[in-house]
GROMACS .gro file of N, CA, C and O in nm:
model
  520
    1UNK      N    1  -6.094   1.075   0.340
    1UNK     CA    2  -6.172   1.107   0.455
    1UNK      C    3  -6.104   1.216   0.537
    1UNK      O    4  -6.175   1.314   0.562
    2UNK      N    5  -5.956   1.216   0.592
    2UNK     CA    6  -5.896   1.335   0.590
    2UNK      C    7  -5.896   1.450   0.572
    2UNK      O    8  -5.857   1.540   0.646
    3UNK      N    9  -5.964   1.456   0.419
    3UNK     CA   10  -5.981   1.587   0.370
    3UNK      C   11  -6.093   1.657   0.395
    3UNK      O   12  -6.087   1.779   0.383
    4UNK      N   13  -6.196   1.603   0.427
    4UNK     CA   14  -6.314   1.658   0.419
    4UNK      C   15  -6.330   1.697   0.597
    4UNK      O   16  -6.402   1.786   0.643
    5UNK      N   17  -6.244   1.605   0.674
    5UNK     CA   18  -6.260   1.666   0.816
    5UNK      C   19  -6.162   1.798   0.813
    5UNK      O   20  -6.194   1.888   0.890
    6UNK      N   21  -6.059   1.816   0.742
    6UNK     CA   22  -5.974   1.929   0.723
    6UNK      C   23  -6.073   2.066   0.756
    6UNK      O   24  -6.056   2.125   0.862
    7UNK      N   25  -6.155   2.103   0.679
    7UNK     CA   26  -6.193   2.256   0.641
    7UNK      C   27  -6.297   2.243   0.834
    7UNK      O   28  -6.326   2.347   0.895
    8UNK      N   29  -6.325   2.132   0.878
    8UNK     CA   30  -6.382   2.127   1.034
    8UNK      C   31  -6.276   2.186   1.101
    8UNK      O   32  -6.279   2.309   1.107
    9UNK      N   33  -6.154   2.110   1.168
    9UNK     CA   34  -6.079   2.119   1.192
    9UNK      C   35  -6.018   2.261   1.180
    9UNK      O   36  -6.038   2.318   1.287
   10UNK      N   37  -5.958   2.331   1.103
   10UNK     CA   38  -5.947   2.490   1.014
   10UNK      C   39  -6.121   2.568   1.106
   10UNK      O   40  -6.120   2.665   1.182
   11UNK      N   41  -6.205   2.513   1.079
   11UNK     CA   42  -6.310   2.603   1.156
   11UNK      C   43  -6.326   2.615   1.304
   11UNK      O   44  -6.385   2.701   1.369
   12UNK      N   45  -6.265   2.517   1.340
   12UNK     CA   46  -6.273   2.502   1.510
   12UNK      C   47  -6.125   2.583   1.481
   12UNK      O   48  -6.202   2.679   1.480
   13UNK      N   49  -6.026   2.624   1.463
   13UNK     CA   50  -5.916   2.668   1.477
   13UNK      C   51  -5.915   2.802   1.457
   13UNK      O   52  -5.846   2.892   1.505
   14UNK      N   53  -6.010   2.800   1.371
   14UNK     CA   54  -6.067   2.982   1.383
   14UNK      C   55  -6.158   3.044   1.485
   14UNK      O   56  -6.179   3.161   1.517
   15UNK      N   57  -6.208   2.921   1.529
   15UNK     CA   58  -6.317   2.954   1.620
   15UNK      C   59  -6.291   3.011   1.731
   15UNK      O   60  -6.352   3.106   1.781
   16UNK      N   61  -6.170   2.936   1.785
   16UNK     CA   62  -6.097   2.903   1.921
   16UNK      C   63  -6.013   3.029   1.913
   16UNK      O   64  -5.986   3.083   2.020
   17UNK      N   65  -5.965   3.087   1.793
   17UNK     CA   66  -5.908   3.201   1.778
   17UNK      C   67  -5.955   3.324   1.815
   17UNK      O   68  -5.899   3.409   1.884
   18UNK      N   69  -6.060   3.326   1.764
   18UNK     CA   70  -6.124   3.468   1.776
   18UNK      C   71  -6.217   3.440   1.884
   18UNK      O   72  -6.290   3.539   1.894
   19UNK      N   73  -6.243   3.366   1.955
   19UNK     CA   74  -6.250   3.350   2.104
   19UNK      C   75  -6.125   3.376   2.230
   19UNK      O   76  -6.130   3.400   2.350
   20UNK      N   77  -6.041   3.362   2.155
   20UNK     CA   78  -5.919   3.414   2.247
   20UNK      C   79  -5.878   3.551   2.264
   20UNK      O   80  -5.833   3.621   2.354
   21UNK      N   81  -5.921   3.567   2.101
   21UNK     CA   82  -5.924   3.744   2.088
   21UNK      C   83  -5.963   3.814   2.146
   21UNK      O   84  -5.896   3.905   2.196
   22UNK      N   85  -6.135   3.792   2.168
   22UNK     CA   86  -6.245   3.838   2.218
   22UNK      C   87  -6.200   3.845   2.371
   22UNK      O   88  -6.202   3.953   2.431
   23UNK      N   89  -6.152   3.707   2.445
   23UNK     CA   90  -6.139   3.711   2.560
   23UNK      C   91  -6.026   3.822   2.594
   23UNK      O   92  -6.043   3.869   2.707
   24UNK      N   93  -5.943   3.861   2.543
   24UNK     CA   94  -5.826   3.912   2.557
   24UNK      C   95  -5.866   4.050   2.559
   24UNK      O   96  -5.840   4.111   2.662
   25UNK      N   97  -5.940   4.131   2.441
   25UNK     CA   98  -6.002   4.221   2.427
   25UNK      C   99  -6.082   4.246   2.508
   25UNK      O  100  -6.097   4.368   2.507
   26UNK      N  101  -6.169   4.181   2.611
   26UNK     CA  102  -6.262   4.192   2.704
   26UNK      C  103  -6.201   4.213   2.800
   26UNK      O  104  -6.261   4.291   2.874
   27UNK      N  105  -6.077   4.168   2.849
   27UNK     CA  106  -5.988   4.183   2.965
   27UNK      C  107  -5.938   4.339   2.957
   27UNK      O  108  -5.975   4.430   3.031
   28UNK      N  109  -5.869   4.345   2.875
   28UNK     CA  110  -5.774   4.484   2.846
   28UNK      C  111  -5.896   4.609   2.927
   28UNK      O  112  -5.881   4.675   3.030
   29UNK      N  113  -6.062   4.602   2.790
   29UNK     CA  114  -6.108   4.682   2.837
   29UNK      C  115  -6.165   4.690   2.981
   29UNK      O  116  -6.204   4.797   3.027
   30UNK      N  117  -6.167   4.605   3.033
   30UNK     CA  118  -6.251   4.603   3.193
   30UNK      C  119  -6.141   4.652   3.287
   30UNK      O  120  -6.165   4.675   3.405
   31UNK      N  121  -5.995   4.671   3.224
   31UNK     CA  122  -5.895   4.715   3.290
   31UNK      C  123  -5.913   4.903   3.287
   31UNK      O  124  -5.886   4.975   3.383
   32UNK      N  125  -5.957   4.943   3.175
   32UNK     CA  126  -5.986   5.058   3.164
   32UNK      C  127  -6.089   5.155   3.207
   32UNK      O  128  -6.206   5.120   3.219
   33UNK      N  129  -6.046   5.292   3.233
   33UNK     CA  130  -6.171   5.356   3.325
   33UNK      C  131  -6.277   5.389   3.231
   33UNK      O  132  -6.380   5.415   3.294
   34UNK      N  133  -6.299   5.402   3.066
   34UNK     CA  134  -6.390   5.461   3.012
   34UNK      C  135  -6.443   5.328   2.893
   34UNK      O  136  -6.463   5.340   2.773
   35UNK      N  137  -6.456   5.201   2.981
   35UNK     CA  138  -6.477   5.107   2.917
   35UNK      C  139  -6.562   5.082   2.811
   35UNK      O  140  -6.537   5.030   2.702
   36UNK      N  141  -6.713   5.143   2.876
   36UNK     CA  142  -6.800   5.172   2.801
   36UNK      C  143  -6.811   5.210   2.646
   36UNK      O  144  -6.864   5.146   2.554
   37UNK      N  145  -6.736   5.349   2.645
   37UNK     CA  146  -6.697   5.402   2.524
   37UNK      C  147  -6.589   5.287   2.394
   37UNK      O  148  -6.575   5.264   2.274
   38UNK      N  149  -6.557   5.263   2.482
   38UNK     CA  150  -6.405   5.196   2.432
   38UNK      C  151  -6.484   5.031   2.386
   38UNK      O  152  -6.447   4.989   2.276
   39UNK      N  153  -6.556   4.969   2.440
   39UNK     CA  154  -6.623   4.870   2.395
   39UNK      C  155  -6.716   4.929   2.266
   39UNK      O  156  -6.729   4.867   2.161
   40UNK      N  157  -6.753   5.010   2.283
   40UNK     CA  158  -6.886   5.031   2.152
   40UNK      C  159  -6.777   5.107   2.056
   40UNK      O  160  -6.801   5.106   1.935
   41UNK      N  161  -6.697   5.151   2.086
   41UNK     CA  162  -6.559   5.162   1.925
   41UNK      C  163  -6.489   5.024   1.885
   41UNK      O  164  -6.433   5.021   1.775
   42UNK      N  165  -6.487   4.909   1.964
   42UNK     CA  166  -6.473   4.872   1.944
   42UNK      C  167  -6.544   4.733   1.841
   42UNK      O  168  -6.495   4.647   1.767
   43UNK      N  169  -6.672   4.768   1.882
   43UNK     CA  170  -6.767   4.702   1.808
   43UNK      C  171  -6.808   4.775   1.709
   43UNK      O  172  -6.845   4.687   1.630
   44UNK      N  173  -6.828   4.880   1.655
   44UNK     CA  174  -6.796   4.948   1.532
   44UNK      C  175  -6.697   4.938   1.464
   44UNK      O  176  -6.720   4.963   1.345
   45UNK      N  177  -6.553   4.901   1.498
   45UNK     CA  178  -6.441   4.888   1.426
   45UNK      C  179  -6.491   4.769   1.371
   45UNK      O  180  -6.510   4.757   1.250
   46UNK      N  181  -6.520   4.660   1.473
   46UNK     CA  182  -6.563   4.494   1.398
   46UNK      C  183  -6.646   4.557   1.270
   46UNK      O  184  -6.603   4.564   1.155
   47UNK      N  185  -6.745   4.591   1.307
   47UNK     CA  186  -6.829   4.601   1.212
   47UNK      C  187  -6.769   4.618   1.082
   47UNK      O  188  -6.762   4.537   0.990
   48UNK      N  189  -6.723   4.742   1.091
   48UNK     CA  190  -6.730   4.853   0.986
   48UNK      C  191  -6.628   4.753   0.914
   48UNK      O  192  -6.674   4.741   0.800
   49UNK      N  193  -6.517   4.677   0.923
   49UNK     CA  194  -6.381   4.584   0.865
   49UNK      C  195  -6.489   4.423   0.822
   49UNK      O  196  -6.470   4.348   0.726
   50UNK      N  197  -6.557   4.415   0.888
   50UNK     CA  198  -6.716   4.298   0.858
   50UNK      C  199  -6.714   4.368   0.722
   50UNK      O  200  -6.654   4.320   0.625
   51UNK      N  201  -6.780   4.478   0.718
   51UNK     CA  202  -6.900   4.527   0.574
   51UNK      C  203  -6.733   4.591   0.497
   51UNK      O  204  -6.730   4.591   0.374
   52UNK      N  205  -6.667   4.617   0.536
   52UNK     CA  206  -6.524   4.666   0.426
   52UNK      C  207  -6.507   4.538   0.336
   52UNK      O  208  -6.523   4.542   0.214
   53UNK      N  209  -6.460   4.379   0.434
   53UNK     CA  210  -6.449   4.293   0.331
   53UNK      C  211  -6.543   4.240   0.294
   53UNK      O  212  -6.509   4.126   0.260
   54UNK      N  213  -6.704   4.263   0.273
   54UNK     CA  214  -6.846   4.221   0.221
   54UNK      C  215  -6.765   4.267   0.129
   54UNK      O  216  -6.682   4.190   0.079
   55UNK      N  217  -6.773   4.417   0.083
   55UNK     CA  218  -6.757   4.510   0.008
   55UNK      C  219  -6.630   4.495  -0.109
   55UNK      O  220  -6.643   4.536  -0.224
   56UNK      N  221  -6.532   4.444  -0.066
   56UNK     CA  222  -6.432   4.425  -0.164
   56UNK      C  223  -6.430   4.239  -0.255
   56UNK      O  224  -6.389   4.207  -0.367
   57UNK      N  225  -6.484   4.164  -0.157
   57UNK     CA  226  -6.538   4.026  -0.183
   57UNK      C  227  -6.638   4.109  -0.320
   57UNK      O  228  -6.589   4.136  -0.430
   58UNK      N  229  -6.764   4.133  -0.285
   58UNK     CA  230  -6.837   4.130  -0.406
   58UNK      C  231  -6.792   4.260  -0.464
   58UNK      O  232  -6.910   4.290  -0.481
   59UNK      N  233  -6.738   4.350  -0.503
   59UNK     CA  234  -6.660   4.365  -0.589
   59UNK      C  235  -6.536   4.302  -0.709
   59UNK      O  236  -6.522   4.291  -0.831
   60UNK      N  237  -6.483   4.281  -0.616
   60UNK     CA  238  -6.415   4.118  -0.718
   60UNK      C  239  -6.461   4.045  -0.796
   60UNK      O  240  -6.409   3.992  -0.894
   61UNK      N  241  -6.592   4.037  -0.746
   61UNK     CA  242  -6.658   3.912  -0.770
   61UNK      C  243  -6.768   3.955  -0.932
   61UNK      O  244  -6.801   3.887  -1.029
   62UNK      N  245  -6.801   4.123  -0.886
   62UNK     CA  246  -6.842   4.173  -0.997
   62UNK      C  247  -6.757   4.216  -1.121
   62UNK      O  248  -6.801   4.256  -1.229
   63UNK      N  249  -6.636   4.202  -1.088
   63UNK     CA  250  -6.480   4.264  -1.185
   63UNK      C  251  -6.486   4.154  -1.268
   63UNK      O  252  -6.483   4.154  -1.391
   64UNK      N  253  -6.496   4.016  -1.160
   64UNK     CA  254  -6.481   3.914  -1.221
   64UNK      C  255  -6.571   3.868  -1.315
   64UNK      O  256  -6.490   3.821  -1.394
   65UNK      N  257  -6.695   3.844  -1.372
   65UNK     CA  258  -6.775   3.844  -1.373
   65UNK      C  259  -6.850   3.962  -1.519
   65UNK      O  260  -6.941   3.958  -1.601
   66UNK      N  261  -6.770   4.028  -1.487
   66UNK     CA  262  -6.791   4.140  -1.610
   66UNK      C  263  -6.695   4.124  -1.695
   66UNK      O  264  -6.707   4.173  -1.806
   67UNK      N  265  -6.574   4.049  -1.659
   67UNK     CA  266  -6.479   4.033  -1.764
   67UNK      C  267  -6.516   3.938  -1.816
   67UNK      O  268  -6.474   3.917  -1.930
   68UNK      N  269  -6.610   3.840  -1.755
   68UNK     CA  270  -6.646   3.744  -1.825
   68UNK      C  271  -6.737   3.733  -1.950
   68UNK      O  272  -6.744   3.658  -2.048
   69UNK      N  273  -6.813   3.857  -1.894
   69UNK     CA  274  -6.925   3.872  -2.027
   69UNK      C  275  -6.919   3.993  -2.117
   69UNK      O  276  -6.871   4.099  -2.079
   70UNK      N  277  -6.972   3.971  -2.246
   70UNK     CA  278  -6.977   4.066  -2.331
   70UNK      C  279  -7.027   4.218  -2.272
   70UNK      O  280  -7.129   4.224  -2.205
   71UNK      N  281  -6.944   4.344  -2.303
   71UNK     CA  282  -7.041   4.422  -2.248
   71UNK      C  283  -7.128   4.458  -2.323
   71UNK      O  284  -7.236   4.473  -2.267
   72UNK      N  285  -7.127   4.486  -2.475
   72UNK     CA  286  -7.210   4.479  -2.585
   72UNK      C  287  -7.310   4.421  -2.653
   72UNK      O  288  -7.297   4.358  -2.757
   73UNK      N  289  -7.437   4.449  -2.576
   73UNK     CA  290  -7.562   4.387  -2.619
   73UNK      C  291  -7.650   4.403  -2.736
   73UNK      O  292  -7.761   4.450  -2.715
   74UNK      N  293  -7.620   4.373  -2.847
   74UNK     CA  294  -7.650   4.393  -3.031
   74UNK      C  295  -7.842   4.387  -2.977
   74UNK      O  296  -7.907   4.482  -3.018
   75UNK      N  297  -7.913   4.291  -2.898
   75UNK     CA  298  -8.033   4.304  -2.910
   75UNK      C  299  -8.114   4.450  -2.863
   75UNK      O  300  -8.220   4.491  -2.912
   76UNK      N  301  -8.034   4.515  -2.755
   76UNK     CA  302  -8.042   4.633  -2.655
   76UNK      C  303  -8.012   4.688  -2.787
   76UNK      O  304  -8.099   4.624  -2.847
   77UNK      N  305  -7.977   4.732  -2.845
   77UNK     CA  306  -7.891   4.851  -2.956
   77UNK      C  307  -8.006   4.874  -3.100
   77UNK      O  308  -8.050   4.965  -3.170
   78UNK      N  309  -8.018   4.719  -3.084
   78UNK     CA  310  -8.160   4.657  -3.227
   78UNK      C  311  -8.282   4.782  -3.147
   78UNK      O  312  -8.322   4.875  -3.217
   79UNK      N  313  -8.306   4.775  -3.071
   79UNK     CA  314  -8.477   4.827  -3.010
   79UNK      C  315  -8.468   5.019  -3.078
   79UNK      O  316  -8.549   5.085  -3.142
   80UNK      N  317  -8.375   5.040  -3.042
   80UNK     CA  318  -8.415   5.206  -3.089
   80UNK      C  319  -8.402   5.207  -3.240
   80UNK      O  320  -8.428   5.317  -3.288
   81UNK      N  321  -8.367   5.112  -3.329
   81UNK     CA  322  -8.325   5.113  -3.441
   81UNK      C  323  -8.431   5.049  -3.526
   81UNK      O  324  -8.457   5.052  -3.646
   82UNK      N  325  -8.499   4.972  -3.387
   82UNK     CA  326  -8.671   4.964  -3.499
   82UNK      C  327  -8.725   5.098  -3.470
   82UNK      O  328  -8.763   5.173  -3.560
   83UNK      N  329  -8.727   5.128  -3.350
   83UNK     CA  330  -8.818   5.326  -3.338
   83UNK      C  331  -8.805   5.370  -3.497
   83UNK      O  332  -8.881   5.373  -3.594
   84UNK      N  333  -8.676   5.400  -3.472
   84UNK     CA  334  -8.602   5.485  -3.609
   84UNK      C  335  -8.628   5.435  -3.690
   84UNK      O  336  -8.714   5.514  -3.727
   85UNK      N  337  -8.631   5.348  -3.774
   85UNK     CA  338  -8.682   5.273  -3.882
   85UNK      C  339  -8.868   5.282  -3.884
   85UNK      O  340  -8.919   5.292  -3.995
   86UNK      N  341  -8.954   5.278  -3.772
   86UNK     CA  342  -9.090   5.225  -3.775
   86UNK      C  343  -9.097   5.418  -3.810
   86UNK      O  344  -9.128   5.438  -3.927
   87UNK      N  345  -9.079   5.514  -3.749
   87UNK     CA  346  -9.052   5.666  -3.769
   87UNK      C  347  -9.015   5.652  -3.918
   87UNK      O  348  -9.097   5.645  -4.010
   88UNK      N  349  -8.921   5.650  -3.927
   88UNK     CA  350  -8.859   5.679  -4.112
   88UNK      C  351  -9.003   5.608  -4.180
   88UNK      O  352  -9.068   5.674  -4.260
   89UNK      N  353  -9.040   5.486  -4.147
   89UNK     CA  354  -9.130   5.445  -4.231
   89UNK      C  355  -9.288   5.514  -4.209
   89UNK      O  356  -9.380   5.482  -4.284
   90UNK      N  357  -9.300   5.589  -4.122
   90UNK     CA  358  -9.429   5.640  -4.099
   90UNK      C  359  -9.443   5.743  -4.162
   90UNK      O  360  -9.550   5.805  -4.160
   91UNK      N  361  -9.318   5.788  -4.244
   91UNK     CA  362  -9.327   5.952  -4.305
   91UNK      C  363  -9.360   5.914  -4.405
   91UNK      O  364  -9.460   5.975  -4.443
   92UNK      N  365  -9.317   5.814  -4.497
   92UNK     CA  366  -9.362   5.806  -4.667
   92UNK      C  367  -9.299   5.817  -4.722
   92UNK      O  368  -9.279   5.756  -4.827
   93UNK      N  369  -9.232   5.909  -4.670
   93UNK     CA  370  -9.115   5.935  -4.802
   93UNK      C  371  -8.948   5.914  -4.772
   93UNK      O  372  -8.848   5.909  -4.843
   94UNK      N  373  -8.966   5.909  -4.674
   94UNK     CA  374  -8.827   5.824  -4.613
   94UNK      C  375  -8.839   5.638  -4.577
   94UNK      O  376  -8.758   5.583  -4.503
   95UNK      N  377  -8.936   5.574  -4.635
   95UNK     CA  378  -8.986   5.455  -4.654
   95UNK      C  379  -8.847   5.374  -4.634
   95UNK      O  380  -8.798   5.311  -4.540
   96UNK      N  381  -8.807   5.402  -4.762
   96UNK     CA  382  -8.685   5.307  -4.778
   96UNK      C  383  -8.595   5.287  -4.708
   96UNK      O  384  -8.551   5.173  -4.699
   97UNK      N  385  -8.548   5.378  -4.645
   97UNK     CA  386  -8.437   5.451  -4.535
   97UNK      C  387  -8.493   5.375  -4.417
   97UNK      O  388  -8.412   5.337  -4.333
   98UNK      N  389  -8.619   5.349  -4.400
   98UNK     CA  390  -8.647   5.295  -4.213
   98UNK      C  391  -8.676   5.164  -4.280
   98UNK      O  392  -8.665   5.068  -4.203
   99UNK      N  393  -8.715   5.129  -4.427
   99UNK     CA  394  -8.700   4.953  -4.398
   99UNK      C  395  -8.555   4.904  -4.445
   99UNK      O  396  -8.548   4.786  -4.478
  100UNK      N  397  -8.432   4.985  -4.453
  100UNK     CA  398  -8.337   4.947  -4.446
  100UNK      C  399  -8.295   4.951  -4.267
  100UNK      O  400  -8.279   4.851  -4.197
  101UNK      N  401  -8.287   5.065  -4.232
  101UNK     CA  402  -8.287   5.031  -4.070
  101UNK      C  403  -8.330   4.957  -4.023
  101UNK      O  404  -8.255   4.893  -3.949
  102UNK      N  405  -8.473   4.915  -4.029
  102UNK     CA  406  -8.514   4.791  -3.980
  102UNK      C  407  -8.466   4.636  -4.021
  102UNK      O  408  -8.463   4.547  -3.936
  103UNK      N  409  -8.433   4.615  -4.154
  103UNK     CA  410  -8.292   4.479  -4.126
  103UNK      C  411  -8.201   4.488  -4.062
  103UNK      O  412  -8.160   4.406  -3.979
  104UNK      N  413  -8.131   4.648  -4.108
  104UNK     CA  414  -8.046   4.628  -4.019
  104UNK      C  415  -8.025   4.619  -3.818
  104UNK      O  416  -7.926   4.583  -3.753
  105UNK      N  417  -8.172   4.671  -3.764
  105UNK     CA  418  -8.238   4.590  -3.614
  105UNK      C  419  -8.211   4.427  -3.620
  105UNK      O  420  -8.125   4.361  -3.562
  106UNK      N  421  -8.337   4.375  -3.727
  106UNK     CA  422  -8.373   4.247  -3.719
  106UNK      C  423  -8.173   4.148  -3.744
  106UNK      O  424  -8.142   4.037  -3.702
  107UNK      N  425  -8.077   4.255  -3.829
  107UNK     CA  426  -7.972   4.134  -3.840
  107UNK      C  427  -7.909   4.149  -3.698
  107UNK      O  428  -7.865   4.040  -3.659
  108UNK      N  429  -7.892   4.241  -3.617
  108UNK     CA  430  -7.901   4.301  -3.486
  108UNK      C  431  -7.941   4.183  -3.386
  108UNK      O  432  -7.855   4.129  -3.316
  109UNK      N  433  -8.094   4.142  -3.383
  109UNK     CA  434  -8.157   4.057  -3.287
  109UNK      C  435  -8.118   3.902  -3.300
  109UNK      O  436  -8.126   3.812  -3.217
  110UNK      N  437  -8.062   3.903  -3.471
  110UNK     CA  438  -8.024   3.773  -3.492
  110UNK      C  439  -7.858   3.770  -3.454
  110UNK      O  440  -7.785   3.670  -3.449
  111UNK      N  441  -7.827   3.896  -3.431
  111UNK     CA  442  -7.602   3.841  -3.386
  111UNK      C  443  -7.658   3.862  -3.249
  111UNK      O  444  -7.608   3.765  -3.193
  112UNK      N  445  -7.725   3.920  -3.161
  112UNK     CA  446  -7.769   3.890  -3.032
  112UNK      C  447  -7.783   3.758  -2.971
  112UNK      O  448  -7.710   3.718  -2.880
  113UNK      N  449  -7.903   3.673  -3.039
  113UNK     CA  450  -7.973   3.586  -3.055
  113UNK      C  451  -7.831   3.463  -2.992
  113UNK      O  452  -7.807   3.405  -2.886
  114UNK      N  453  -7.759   3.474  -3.146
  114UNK     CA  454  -7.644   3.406  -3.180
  114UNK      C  455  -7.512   3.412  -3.063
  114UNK      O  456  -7.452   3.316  -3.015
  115UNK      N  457  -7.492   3.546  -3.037
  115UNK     CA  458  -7.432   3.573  -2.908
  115UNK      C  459  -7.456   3.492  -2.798
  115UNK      O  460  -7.375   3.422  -2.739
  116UNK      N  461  -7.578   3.508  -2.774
  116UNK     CA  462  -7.596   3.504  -2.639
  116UNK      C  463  -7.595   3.324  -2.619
  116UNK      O  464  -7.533   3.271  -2.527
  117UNK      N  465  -7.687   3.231  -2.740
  117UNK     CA  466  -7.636   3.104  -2.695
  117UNK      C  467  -7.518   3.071  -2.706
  117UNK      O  468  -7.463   2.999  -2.623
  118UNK      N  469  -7.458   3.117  -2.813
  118UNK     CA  470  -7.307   3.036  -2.801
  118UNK      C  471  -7.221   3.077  -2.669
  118UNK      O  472  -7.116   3.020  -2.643
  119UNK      N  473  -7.268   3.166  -2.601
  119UNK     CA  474  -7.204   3.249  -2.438
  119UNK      C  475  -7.272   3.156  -2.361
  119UNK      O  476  -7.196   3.102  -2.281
  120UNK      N  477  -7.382   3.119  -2.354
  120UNK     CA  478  -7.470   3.019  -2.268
  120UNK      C  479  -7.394   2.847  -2.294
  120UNK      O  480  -7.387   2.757  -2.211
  121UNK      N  481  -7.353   2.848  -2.414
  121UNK     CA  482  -7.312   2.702  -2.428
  121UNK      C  483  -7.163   2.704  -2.347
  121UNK      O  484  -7.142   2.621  -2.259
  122UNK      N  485  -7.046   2.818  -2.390
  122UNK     CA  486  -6.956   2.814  -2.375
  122UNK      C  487  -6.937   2.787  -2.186
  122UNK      O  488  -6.889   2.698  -2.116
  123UNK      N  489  -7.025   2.958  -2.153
  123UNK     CA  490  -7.015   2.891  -2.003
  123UNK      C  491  -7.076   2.765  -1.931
  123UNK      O  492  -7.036   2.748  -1.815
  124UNK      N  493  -7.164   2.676  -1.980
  124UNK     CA  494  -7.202   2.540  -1.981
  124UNK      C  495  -7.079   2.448  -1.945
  124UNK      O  496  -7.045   2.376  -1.851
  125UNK      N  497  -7.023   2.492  -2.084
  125UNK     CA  498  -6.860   2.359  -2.096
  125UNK      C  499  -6.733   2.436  -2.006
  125UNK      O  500  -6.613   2.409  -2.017
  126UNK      N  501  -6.784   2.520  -1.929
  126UNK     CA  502  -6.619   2.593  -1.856
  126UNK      C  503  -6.656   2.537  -1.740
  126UNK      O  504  -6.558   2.510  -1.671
  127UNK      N  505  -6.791   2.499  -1.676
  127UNK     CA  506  -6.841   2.445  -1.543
  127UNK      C  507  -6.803   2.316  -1.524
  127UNK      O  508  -6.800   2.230  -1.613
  128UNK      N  509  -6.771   2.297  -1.397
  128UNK     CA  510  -6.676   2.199  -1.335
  128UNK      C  511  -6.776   2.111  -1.343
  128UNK      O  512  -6.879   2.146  -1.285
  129UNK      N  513  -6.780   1.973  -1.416
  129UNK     CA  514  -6.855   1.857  -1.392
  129UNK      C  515  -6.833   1.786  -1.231
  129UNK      O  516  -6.725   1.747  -1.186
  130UNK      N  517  -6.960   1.782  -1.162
  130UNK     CA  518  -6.889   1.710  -1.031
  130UNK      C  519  -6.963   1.579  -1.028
  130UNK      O  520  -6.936   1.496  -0.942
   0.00000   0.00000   0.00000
């Protein structure tokens, strides 16, 4: 039970923090003659350090995330390789040549196919049972 009031506790401690900040920061500037200015840089600095760590959070998060998955998609690669094959086969005389390309699509859609559940199962069994 401890634990779960913990991350409360940690939030009121941040809270109370950057309320002290704020208050402190509000003082300084009301001490100053060009307050005005100096408040709205200062609320742009918040900002702009706000959307900096948006910005490096989901980055990470996309680094992370891409290392996780294949970047090589065999079904994406299969699609122009029926074109080329359904083309070779529309001439007549390159017949053979586009219905060999075209297995080689269709064995394409099937290591895709194959890819992609055993990636769907794997990340299944890496997820934290709760």
């Amino acid at each position: 039970m401890a634990e779960s009031n913990k991350p409360d506790s940690d939030s009121q401690e941040n809270d109370e923090r950057v309320e002290q900040l704020a208050r402190e920061l509000a003082d300084r500037l009301r001490a100053m003659p060009n307050r005005q200015e100096l408040t709205d840089y200062a609320v742009s600095l918040l900002k702009e350090s706000n959307e900096d760590a948006g910005t490096s959070e989901q980055a990470a998060a996309m680094v992370e995330r891409a290392a996780r998955n294949d970047p090589f998609n065999p079904i994406a690669f299969a699609i122009p390789l029926f074109v080329i094959g359904a083309v070779l086969c529309a001439t007549g005389i390159l017949a053979g040549v586009g219905l060999g390309v075209i297995g080689i699509a269709l064995l394409m859609v099937l290591w895709g196919l194959i890819v992609a559940f055993f990636s769907r199962f794997r990340r299944g069994a890496d997820k934290p049972q709760s």
